[in-house]
Short mmCIF file of C-alpha atoms and ligand atoms in Angstrom, two decimals:
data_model
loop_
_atom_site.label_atom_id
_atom_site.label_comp_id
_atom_site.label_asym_id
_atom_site.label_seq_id
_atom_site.Cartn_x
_atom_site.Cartn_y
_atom_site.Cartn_z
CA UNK A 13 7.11 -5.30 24.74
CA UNK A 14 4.77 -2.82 26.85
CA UNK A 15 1.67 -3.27 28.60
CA UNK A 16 -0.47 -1.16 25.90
CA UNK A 17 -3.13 -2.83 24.47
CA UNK A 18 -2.39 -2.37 21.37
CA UNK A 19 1.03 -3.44 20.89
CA UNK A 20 0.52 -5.53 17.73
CA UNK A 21 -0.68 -3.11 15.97
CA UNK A 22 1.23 0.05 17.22
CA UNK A 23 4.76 0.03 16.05
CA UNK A 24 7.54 -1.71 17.26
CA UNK A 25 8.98 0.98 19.33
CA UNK A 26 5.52 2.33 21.21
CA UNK A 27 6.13 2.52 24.85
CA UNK A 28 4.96 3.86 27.87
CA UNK A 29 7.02 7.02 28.74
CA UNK A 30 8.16 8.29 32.16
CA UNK A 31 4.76 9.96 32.85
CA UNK A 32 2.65 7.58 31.71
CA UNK A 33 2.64 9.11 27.98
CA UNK A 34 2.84 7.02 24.44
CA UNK A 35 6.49 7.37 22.57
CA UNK A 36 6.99 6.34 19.39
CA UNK A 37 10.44 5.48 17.97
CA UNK A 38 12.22 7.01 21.46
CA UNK A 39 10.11 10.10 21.11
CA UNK A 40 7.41 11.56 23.54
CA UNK A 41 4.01 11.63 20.81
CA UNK A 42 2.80 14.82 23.08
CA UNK A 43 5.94 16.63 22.23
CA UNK A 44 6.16 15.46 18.76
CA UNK A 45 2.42 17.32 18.15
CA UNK A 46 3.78 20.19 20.58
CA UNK A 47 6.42 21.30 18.14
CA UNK A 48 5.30 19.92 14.65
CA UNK A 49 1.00 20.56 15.28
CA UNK A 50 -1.96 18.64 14.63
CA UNK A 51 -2.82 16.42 12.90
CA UNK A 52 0.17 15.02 12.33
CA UNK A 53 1.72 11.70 11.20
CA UNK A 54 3.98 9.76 12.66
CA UNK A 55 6.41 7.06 11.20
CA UNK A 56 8.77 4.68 12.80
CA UNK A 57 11.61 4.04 10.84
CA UNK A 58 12.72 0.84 13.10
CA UNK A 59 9.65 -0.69 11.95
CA UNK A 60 9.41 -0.12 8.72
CA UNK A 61 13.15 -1.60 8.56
CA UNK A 62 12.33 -4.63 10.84
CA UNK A 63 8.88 -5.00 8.46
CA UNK A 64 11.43 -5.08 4.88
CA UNK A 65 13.61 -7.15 6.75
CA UNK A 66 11.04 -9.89 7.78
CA UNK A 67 9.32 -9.80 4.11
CA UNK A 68 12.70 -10.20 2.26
CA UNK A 69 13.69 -12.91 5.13
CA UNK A 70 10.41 -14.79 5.18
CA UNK A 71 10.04 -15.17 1.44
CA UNK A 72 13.81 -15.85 0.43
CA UNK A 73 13.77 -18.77 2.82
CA UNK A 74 10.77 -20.23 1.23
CA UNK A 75 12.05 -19.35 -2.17
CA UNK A 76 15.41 -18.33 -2.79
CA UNK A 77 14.63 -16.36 -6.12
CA UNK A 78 11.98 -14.02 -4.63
CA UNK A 79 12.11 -10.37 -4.41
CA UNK A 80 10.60 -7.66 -2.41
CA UNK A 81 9.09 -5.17 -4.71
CA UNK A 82 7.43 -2.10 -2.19
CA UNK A 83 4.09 -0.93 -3.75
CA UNK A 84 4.31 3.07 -3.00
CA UNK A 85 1.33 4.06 -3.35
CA UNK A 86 0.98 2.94 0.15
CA UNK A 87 3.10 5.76 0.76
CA UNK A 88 5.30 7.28 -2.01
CA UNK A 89 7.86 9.90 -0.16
CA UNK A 90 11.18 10.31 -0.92
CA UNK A 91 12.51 9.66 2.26
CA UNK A 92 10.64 6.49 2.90
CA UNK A 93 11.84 5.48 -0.84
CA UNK A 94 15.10 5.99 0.19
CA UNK A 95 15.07 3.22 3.06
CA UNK A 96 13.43 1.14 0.94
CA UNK A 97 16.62 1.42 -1.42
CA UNK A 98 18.68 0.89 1.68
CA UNK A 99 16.66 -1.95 2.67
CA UNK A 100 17.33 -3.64 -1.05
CA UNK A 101 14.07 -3.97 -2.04
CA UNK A 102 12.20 -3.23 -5.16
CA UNK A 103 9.73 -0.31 -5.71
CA UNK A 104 6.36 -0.05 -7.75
CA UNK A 105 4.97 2.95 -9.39
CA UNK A 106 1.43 3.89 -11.08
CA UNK A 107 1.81 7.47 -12.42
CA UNK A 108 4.17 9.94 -12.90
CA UNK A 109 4.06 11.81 -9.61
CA UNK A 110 5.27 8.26 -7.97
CA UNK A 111 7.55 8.31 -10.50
CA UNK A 112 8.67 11.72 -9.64
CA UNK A 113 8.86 11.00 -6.14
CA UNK A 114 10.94 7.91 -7.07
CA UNK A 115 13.09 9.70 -9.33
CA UNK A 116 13.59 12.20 -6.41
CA UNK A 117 14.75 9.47 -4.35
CA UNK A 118 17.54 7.98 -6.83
CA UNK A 119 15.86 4.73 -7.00
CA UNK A 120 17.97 2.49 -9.08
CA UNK A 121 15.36 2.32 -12.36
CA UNK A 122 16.47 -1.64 -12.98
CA UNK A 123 14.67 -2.21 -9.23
CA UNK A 124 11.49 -0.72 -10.41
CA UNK A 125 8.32 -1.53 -12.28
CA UNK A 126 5.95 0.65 -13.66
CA UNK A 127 2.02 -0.75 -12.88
CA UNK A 128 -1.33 1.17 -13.03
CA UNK A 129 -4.06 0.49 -16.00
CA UNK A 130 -4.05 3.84 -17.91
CA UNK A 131 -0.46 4.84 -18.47
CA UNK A 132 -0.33 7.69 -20.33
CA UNK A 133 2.49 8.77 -23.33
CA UNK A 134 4.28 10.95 -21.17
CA UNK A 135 4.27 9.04 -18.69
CA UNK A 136 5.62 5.88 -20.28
CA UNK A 137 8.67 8.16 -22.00
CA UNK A 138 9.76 9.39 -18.69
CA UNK A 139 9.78 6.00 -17.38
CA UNK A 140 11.84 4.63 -20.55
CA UNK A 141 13.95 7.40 -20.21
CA UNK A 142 14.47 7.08 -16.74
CA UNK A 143 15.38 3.34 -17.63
CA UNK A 144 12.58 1.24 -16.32
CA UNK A 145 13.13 -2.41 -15.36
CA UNK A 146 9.39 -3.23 -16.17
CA UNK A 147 6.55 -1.90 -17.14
CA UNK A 148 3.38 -4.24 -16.40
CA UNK A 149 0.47 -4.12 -19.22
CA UNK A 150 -2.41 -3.69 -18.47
CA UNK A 151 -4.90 -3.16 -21.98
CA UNK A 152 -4.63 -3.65 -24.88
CA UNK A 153 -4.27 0.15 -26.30
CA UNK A 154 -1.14 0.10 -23.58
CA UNK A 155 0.53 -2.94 -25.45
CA UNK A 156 0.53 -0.77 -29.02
CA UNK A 157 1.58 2.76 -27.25
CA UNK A 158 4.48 1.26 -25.39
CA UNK A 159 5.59 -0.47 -28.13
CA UNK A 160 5.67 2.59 -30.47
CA UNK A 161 7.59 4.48 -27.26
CA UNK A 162 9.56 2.22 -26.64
CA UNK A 163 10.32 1.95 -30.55
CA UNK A 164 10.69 5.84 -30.63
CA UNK A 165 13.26 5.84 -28.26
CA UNK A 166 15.22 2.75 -29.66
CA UNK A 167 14.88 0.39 -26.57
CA UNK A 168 13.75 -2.75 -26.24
CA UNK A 169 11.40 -2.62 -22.61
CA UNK A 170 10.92 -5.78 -20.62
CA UNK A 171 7.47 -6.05 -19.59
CA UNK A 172 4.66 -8.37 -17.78
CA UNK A 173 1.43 -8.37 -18.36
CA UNK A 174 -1.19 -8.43 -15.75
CA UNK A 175 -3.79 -10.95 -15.70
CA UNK A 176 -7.29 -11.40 -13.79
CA UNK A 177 -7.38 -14.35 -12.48
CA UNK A 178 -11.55 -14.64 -11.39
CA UNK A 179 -10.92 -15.01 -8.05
CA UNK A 180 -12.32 -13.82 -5.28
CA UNK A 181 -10.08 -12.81 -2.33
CA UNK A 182 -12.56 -11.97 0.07
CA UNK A 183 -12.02 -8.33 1.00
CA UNK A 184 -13.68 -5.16 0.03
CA UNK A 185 -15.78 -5.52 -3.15
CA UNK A 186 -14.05 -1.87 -3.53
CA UNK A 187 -10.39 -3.29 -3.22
CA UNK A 188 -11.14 -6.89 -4.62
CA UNK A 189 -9.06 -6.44 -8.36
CA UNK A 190 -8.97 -10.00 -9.47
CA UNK A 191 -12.50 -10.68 -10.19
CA UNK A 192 -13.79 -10.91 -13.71
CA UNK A 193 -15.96 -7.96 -13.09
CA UNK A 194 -12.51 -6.02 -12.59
CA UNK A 195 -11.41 -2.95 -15.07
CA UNK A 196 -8.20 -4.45 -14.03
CA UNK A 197 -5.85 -6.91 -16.16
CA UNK A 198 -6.45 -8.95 -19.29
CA UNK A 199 -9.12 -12.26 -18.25
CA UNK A 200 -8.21 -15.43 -18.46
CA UNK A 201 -11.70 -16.29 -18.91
CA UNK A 202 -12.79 -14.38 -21.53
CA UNK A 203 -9.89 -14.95 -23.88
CA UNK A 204 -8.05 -11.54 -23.05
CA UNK A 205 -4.90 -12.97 -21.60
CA UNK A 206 -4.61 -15.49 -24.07
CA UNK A 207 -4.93 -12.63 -27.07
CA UNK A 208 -2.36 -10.17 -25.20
CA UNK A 209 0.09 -12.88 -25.15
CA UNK A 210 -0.11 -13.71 -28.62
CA UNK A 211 0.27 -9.99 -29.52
CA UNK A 212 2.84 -8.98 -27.01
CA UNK A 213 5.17 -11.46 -27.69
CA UNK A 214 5.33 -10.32 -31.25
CA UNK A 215 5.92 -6.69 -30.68
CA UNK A 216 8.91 -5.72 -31.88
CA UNK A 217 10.38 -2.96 -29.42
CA UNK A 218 8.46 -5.58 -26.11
CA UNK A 219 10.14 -8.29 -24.44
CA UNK A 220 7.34 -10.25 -22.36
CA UNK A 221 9.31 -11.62 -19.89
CA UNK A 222 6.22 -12.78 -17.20
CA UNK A 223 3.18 -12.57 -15.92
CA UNK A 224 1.26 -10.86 -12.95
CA UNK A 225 -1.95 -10.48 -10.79
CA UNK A 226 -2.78 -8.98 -7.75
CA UNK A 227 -5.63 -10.01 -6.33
CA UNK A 228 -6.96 -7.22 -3.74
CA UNK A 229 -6.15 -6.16 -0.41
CA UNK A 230 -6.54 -6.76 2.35
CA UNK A 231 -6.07 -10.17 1.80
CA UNK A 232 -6.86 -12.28 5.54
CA UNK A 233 -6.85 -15.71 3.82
CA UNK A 234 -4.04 -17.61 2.27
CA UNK A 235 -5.97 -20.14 -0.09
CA UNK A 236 -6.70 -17.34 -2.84
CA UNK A 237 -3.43 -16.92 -3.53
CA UNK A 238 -2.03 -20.63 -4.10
CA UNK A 239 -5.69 -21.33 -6.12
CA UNK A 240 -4.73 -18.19 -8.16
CA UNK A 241 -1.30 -19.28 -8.59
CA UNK A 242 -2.27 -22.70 -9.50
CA UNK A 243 -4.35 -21.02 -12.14
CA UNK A 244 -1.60 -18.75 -13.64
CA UNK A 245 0.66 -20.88 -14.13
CA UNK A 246 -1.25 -23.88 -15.98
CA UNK A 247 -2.41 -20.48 -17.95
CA UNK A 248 1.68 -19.75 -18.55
CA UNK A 249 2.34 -23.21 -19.59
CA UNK A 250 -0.32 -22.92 -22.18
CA UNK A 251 0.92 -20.00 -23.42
CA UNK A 252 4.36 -21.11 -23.87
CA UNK A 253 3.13 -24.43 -25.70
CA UNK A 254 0.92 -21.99 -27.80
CA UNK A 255 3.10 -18.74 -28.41
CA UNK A 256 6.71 -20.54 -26.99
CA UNK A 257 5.84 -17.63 -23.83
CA UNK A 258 9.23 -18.03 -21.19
CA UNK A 259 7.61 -17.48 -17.54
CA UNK A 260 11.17 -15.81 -16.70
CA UNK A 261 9.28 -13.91 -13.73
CA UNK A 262 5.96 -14.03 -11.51
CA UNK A 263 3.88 -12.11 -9.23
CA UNK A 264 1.73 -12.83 -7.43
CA UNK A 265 1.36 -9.11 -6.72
CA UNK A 266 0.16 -7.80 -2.95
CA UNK A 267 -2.33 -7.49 -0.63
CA UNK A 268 -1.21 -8.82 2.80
CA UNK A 269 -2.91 -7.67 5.49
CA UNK A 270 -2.04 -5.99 8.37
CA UNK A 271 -3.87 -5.40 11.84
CA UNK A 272 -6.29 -2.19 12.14
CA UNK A 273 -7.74 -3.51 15.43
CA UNK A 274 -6.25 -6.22 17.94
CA UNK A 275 -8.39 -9.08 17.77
CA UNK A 276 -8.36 -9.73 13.75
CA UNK A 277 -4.41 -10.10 13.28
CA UNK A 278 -3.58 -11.25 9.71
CA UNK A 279 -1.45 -14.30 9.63
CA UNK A 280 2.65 -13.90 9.82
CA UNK A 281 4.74 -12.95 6.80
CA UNK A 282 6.15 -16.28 7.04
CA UNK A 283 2.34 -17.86 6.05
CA UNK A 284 1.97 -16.32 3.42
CA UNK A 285 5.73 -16.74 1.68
CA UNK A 286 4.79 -20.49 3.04
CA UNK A 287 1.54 -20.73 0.93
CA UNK A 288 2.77 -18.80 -2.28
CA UNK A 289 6.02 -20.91 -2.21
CA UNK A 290 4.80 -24.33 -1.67
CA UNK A 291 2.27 -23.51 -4.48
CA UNK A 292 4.37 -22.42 -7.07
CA UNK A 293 6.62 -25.08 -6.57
CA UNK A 294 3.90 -27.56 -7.05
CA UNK A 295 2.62 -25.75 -10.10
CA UNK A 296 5.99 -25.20 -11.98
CA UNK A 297 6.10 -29.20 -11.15
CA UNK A 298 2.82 -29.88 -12.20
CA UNK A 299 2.60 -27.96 -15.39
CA UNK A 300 6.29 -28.47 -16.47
CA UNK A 301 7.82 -24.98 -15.97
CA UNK A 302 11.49 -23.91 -15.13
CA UNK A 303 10.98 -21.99 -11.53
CA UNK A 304 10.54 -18.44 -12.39
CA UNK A 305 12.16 -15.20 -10.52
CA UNK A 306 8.94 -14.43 -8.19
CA UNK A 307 8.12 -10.58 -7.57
CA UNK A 308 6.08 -10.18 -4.41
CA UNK A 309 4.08 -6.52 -4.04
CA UNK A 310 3.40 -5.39 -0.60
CA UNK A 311 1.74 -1.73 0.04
CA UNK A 312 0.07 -1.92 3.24
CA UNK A 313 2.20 -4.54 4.82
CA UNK A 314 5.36 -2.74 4.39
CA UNK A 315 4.21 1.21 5.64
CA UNK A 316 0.39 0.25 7.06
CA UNK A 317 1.89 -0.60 10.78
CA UNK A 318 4.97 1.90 11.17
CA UNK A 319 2.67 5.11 10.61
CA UNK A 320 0.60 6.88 13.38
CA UNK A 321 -1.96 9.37 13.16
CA UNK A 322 -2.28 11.62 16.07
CA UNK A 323 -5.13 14.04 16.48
CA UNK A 324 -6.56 16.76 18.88
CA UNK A 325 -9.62 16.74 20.13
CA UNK A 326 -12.15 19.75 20.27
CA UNK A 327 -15.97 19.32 20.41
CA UNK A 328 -17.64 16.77 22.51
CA UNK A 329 -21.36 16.41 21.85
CA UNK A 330 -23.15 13.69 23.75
CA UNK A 331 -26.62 12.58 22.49
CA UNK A 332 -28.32 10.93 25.72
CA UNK A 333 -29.01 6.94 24.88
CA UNK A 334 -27.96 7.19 21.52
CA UNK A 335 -23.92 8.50 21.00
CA UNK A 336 -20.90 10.59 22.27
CA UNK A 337 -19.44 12.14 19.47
CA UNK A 338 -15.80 13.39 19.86
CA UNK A 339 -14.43 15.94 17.26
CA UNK A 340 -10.99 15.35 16.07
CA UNK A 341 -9.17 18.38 13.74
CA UNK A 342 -8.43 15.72 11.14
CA UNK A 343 -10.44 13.38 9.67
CA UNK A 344 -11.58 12.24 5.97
CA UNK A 345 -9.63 14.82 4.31
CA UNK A 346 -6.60 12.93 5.65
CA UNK A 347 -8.33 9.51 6.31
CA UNK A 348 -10.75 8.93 4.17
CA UNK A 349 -11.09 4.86 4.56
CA UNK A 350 -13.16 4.49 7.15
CA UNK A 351 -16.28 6.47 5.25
CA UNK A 352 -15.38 4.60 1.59
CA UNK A 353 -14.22 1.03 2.84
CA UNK A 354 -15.71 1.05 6.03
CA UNK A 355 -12.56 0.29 7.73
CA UNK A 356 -12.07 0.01 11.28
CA UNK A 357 -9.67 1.79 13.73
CA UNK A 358 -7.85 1.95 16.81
CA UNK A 359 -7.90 4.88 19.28
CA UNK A 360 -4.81 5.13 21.72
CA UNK A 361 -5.50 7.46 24.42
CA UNK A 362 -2.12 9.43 23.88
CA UNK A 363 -1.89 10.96 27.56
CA UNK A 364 -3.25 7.59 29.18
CA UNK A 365 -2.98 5.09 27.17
CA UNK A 366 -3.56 2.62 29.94
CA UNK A 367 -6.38 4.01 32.23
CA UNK A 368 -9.63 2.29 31.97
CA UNK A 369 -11.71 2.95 29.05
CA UNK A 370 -14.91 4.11 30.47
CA UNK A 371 -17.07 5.58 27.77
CA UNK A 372 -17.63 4.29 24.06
CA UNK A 373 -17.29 6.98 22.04
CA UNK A 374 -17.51 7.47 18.10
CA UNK A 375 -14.49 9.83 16.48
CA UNK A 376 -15.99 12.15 14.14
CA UNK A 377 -13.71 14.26 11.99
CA UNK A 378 -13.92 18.02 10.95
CA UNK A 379 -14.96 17.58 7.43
CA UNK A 380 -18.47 19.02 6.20
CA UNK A 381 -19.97 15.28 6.09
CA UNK A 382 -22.16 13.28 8.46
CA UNK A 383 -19.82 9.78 6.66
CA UNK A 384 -16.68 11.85 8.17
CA UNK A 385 -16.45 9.60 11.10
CA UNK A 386 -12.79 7.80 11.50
CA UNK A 387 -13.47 5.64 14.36
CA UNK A 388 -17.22 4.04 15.75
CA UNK A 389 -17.82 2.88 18.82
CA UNK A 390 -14.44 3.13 20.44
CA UNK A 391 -13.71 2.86 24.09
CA UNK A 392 -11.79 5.85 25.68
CA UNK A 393 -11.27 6.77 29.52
CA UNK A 394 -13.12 10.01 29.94
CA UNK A 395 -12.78 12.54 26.60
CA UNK A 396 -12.42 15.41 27.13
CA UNK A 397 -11.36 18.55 24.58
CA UNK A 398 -7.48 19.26 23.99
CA UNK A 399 -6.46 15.22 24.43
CA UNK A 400 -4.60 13.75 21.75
CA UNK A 401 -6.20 10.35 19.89
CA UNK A 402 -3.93 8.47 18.16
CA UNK A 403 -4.95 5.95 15.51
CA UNK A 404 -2.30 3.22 15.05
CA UNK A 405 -2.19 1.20 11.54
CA UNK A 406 -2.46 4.70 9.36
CA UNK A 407 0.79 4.26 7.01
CA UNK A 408 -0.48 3.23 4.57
CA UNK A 409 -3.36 5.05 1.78
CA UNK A 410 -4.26 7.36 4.67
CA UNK A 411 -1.94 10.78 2.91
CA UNK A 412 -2.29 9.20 -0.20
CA UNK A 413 -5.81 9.67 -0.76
CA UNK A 414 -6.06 12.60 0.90
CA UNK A 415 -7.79 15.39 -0.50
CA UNK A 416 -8.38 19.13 0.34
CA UNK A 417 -12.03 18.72 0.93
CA UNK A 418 -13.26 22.41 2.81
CA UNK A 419 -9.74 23.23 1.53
CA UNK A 420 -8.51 22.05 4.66
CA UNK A 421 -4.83 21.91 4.86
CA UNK A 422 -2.56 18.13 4.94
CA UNK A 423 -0.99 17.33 7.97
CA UNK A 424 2.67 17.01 8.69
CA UNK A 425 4.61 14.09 8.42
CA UNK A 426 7.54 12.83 10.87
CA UNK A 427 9.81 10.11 10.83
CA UNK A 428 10.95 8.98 14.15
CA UNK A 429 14.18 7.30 15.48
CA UNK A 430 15.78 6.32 18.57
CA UNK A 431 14.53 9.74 20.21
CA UNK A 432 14.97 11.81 16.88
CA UNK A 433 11.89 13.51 14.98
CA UNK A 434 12.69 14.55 11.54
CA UNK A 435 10.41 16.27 9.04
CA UNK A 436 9.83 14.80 6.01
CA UNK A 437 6.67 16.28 4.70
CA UNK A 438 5.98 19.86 5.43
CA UNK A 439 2.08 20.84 7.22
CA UNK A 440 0.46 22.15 3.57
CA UNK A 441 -0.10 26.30 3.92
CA UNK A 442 -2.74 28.22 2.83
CA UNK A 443 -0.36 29.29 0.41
CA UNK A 444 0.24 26.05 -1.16
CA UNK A 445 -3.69 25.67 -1.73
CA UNK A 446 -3.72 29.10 -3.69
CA UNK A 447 -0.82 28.56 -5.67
CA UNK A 448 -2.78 26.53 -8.47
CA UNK A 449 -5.67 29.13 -8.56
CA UNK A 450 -3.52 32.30 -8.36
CA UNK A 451 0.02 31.46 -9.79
CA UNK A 452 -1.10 31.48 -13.60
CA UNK A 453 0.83 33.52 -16.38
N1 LLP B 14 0.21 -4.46 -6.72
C1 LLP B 14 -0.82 -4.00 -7.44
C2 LLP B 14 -0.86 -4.27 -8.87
C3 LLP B 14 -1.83 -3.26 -6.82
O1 LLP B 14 -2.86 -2.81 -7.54
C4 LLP B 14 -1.75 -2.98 -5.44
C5 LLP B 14 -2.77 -2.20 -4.75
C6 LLP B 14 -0.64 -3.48 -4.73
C7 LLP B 14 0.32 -4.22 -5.40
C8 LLP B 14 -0.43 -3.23 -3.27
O2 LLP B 14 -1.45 -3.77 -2.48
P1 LLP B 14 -1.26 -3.84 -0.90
O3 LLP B 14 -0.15 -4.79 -0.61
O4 LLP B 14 -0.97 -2.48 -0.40
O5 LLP B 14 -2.55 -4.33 -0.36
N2 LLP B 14 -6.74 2.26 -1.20
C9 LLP B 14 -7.00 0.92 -0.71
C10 LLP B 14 -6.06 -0.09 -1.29
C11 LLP B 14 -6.04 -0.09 -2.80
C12 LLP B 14 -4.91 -0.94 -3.32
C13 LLP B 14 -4.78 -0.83 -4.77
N3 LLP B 14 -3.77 -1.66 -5.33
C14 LLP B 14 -6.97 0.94 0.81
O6 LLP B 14 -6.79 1.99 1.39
O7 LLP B 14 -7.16 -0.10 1.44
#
């Protein structure tokens, strides 16, 4: 534990170093941006292993039969898929390029599960041929083209289907996905679910082995998902006493939330596995069903607190009685939450990270965009150009919906260990932005 002020939401390992400077993961974040530039990104590999280890310990001692099942597009790299494997947990994919990245890993295909709600043809074969556990349905035009793949190629693919519950998790209207106004999952409500069960079950190359919804993220509050749950599963035991549907496995897919900024802390791991537990138990009891293998699908919660985004700063412009702004040589290019969700941020002084915190500032980024702002009203102690600003709580989505906006460049990503700093995704070169336009036959 250190004195920093944002120690719950900074990784495990942040520390004050000798002169008065923020590590990460053994590592001095000064030196770290000295030989690999900025921006850069930092991850902590003892807390991403300390996070798996508290999901898979939290939920297994509320419920024995659940698994871990890592949603990548928090953060699909190979190396981070490969501790994830390591770790024993499960992995989620949405396209082919996670797939890829995945396949690039050697994640065992039986751990896996292939989500998103457009799959395309190629991109269900390589996932059959790869040897998908699951692949989660999502429309109705999906249920027919995996069927003829999966015919095609003469296997027989488990799969869930994912349902919309109509309920409202509280959270972004932008990241909310269980509504009924969602373009996500087949409704309960409207009849949907019920139909896709009924033609599902009698595909011929599909084995519909359970059901699945994920309800948004960031989810703060517990009561959605035991209310959803509750729902589900009086929904599953319908469908079995209707189309004899076997609940074999659940999710209750993702969404936990992590900390951005100290005082709004989500609640521990152990609340949630607590709430989701107690209320499947009581609705496999209450509607008659045989306890089902549960899938739980964390994104944010697994990667969100072990990355770190350090910037440099360059302009300061101050606008007497109304606003400092400080220019950082990142910003929505590599972060672009803050301008679509609105999200909030933390800003670690990197050189002082404990001196008083003089001036409220707002942390503009370099993009072409008044919205490109990554932090508002932030308290630092005396900007001034060349400091580093780092932004805890950026592991997860930041890279991944990154863009090339101004054909700016993506930063570099570290992983950090007991005082090591490896690589494990390359700075992008100018180079690498031409290739697409120039290398064509
Ligand atoms: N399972 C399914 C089916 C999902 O659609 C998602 C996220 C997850 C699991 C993982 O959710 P998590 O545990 O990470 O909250 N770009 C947004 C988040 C969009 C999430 C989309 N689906 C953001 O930056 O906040």
């Amino acid at each position: 534990m250190t004195d920093l002020p944002e120690a719950q939401i900074l990784p495990i390992t942040a520390d004050i170093g000798v002169d008065g400077r923020l590590m990460i993961g053994g590592c001095d974040v000064r030196d770290l941006v000295g030989k690999f530039g900025s921006p850069l990104y930092i991850y902590d590999e003892a807390t991403l292993r300390d996070i798996c280890r508290d999901f898979v310990g939290s939920f297994t001692a509320e419920y024995p039969n659940s698994h871990i099942e890592y949603s990548s597009k928090a953060f699909a790299n190979p190396a981070i898929a490969e501790i994830i494997d390591q770790e024993g947990l499960d992995m989620d994919v949405v396209t082919g390029g996670e797939l890829a990245v995945a396949i690039a890993a050697n994640f065992p295909p039986e751990r896996m599960n292939f989500h998103g709600n457009n799959k395309g043809r190629e991109e269900l074969v390589e996932a059959l041929q790869y040897g998908i556990g699951i692949v989660t349905l999502d429309s109705f035009a999906e249920i027919d083209l995996l069927n003829e793949v999966a015919g095609e190629l003469g296997v027989t693919q488990q799969v869930m289907l994912r349902l919309s519950p109509s309920i409202d998790p509280h959270t972004h209207l932008l990241t909310s996905t269980g509504i009924l106004d969602s373009k996500f999952g087949f409704s309960i409500e409207t009849g949907d679910a019920e139909l896709a069960v009924e033609q599902a079950i009698d595909k011929e190359s599909l084995d519909v082995v359970g059901l699945h919804f994920h309800l948004g993220s960031p989810i703060f509050e517990l009561e959605p998902y035991s209310e959803a749950i509750d729902y589900v599963l009086q929904f599953a035991a319908n469908m079995r006493d209707r189309y004899g549907l076997e609940l074999k496995r659940f999710s209750p897919g993702g969404g936990f939330a992590i900390g951005y900024v100290s005082d709004t802390l989500p609640p521990a791991m152990s609340e949630y596995a607590k709430e989701i537990a107690v209320a499947i138990r009581k609705g496999c009891d209450a509607y008659g069903l045989d306890e089902p293998e549960v899938y739980l699908e964390p994104g944010r919660a697994i990667v969100g607190r072990a990355g770190v985004a350090v910037y440099t700063v360059g302009g300061i412009k101050t606008i007497p009685d109304v606003r400092t702004y400080v220019s950082v040589d990142g910003g929505m290019g590599d972060n672009i939450r803050p301008a679509l969700y609105d999200s909030e941020y933390s800003v670690v002084p990197v050189d002082r990270p404990l001196a008083p915190r003089n001036q409220t500032v707002t942390v503009a980024g370099k993009f072409c965009e008044s919205g490109d702002v990554l932090a508002r009203d932030v308290d630092l102690p005396d900007p001034a150009t060349g400091d580093l600003l780092a932004l805890p709580a950026s592991g997860a989505y930041c890279l991944m919906m990154a863009s090339n906006y101004n054909m700016q460049t993506r930063p570099a990503v570290v992983l950090v260990n007991e005082g090591n700093a490896r690589l494990i995704r390359r700075r992008e070169t100018y180079s690498d932005l031409l290739a697409s336009s120039l290398d064509i036959d």
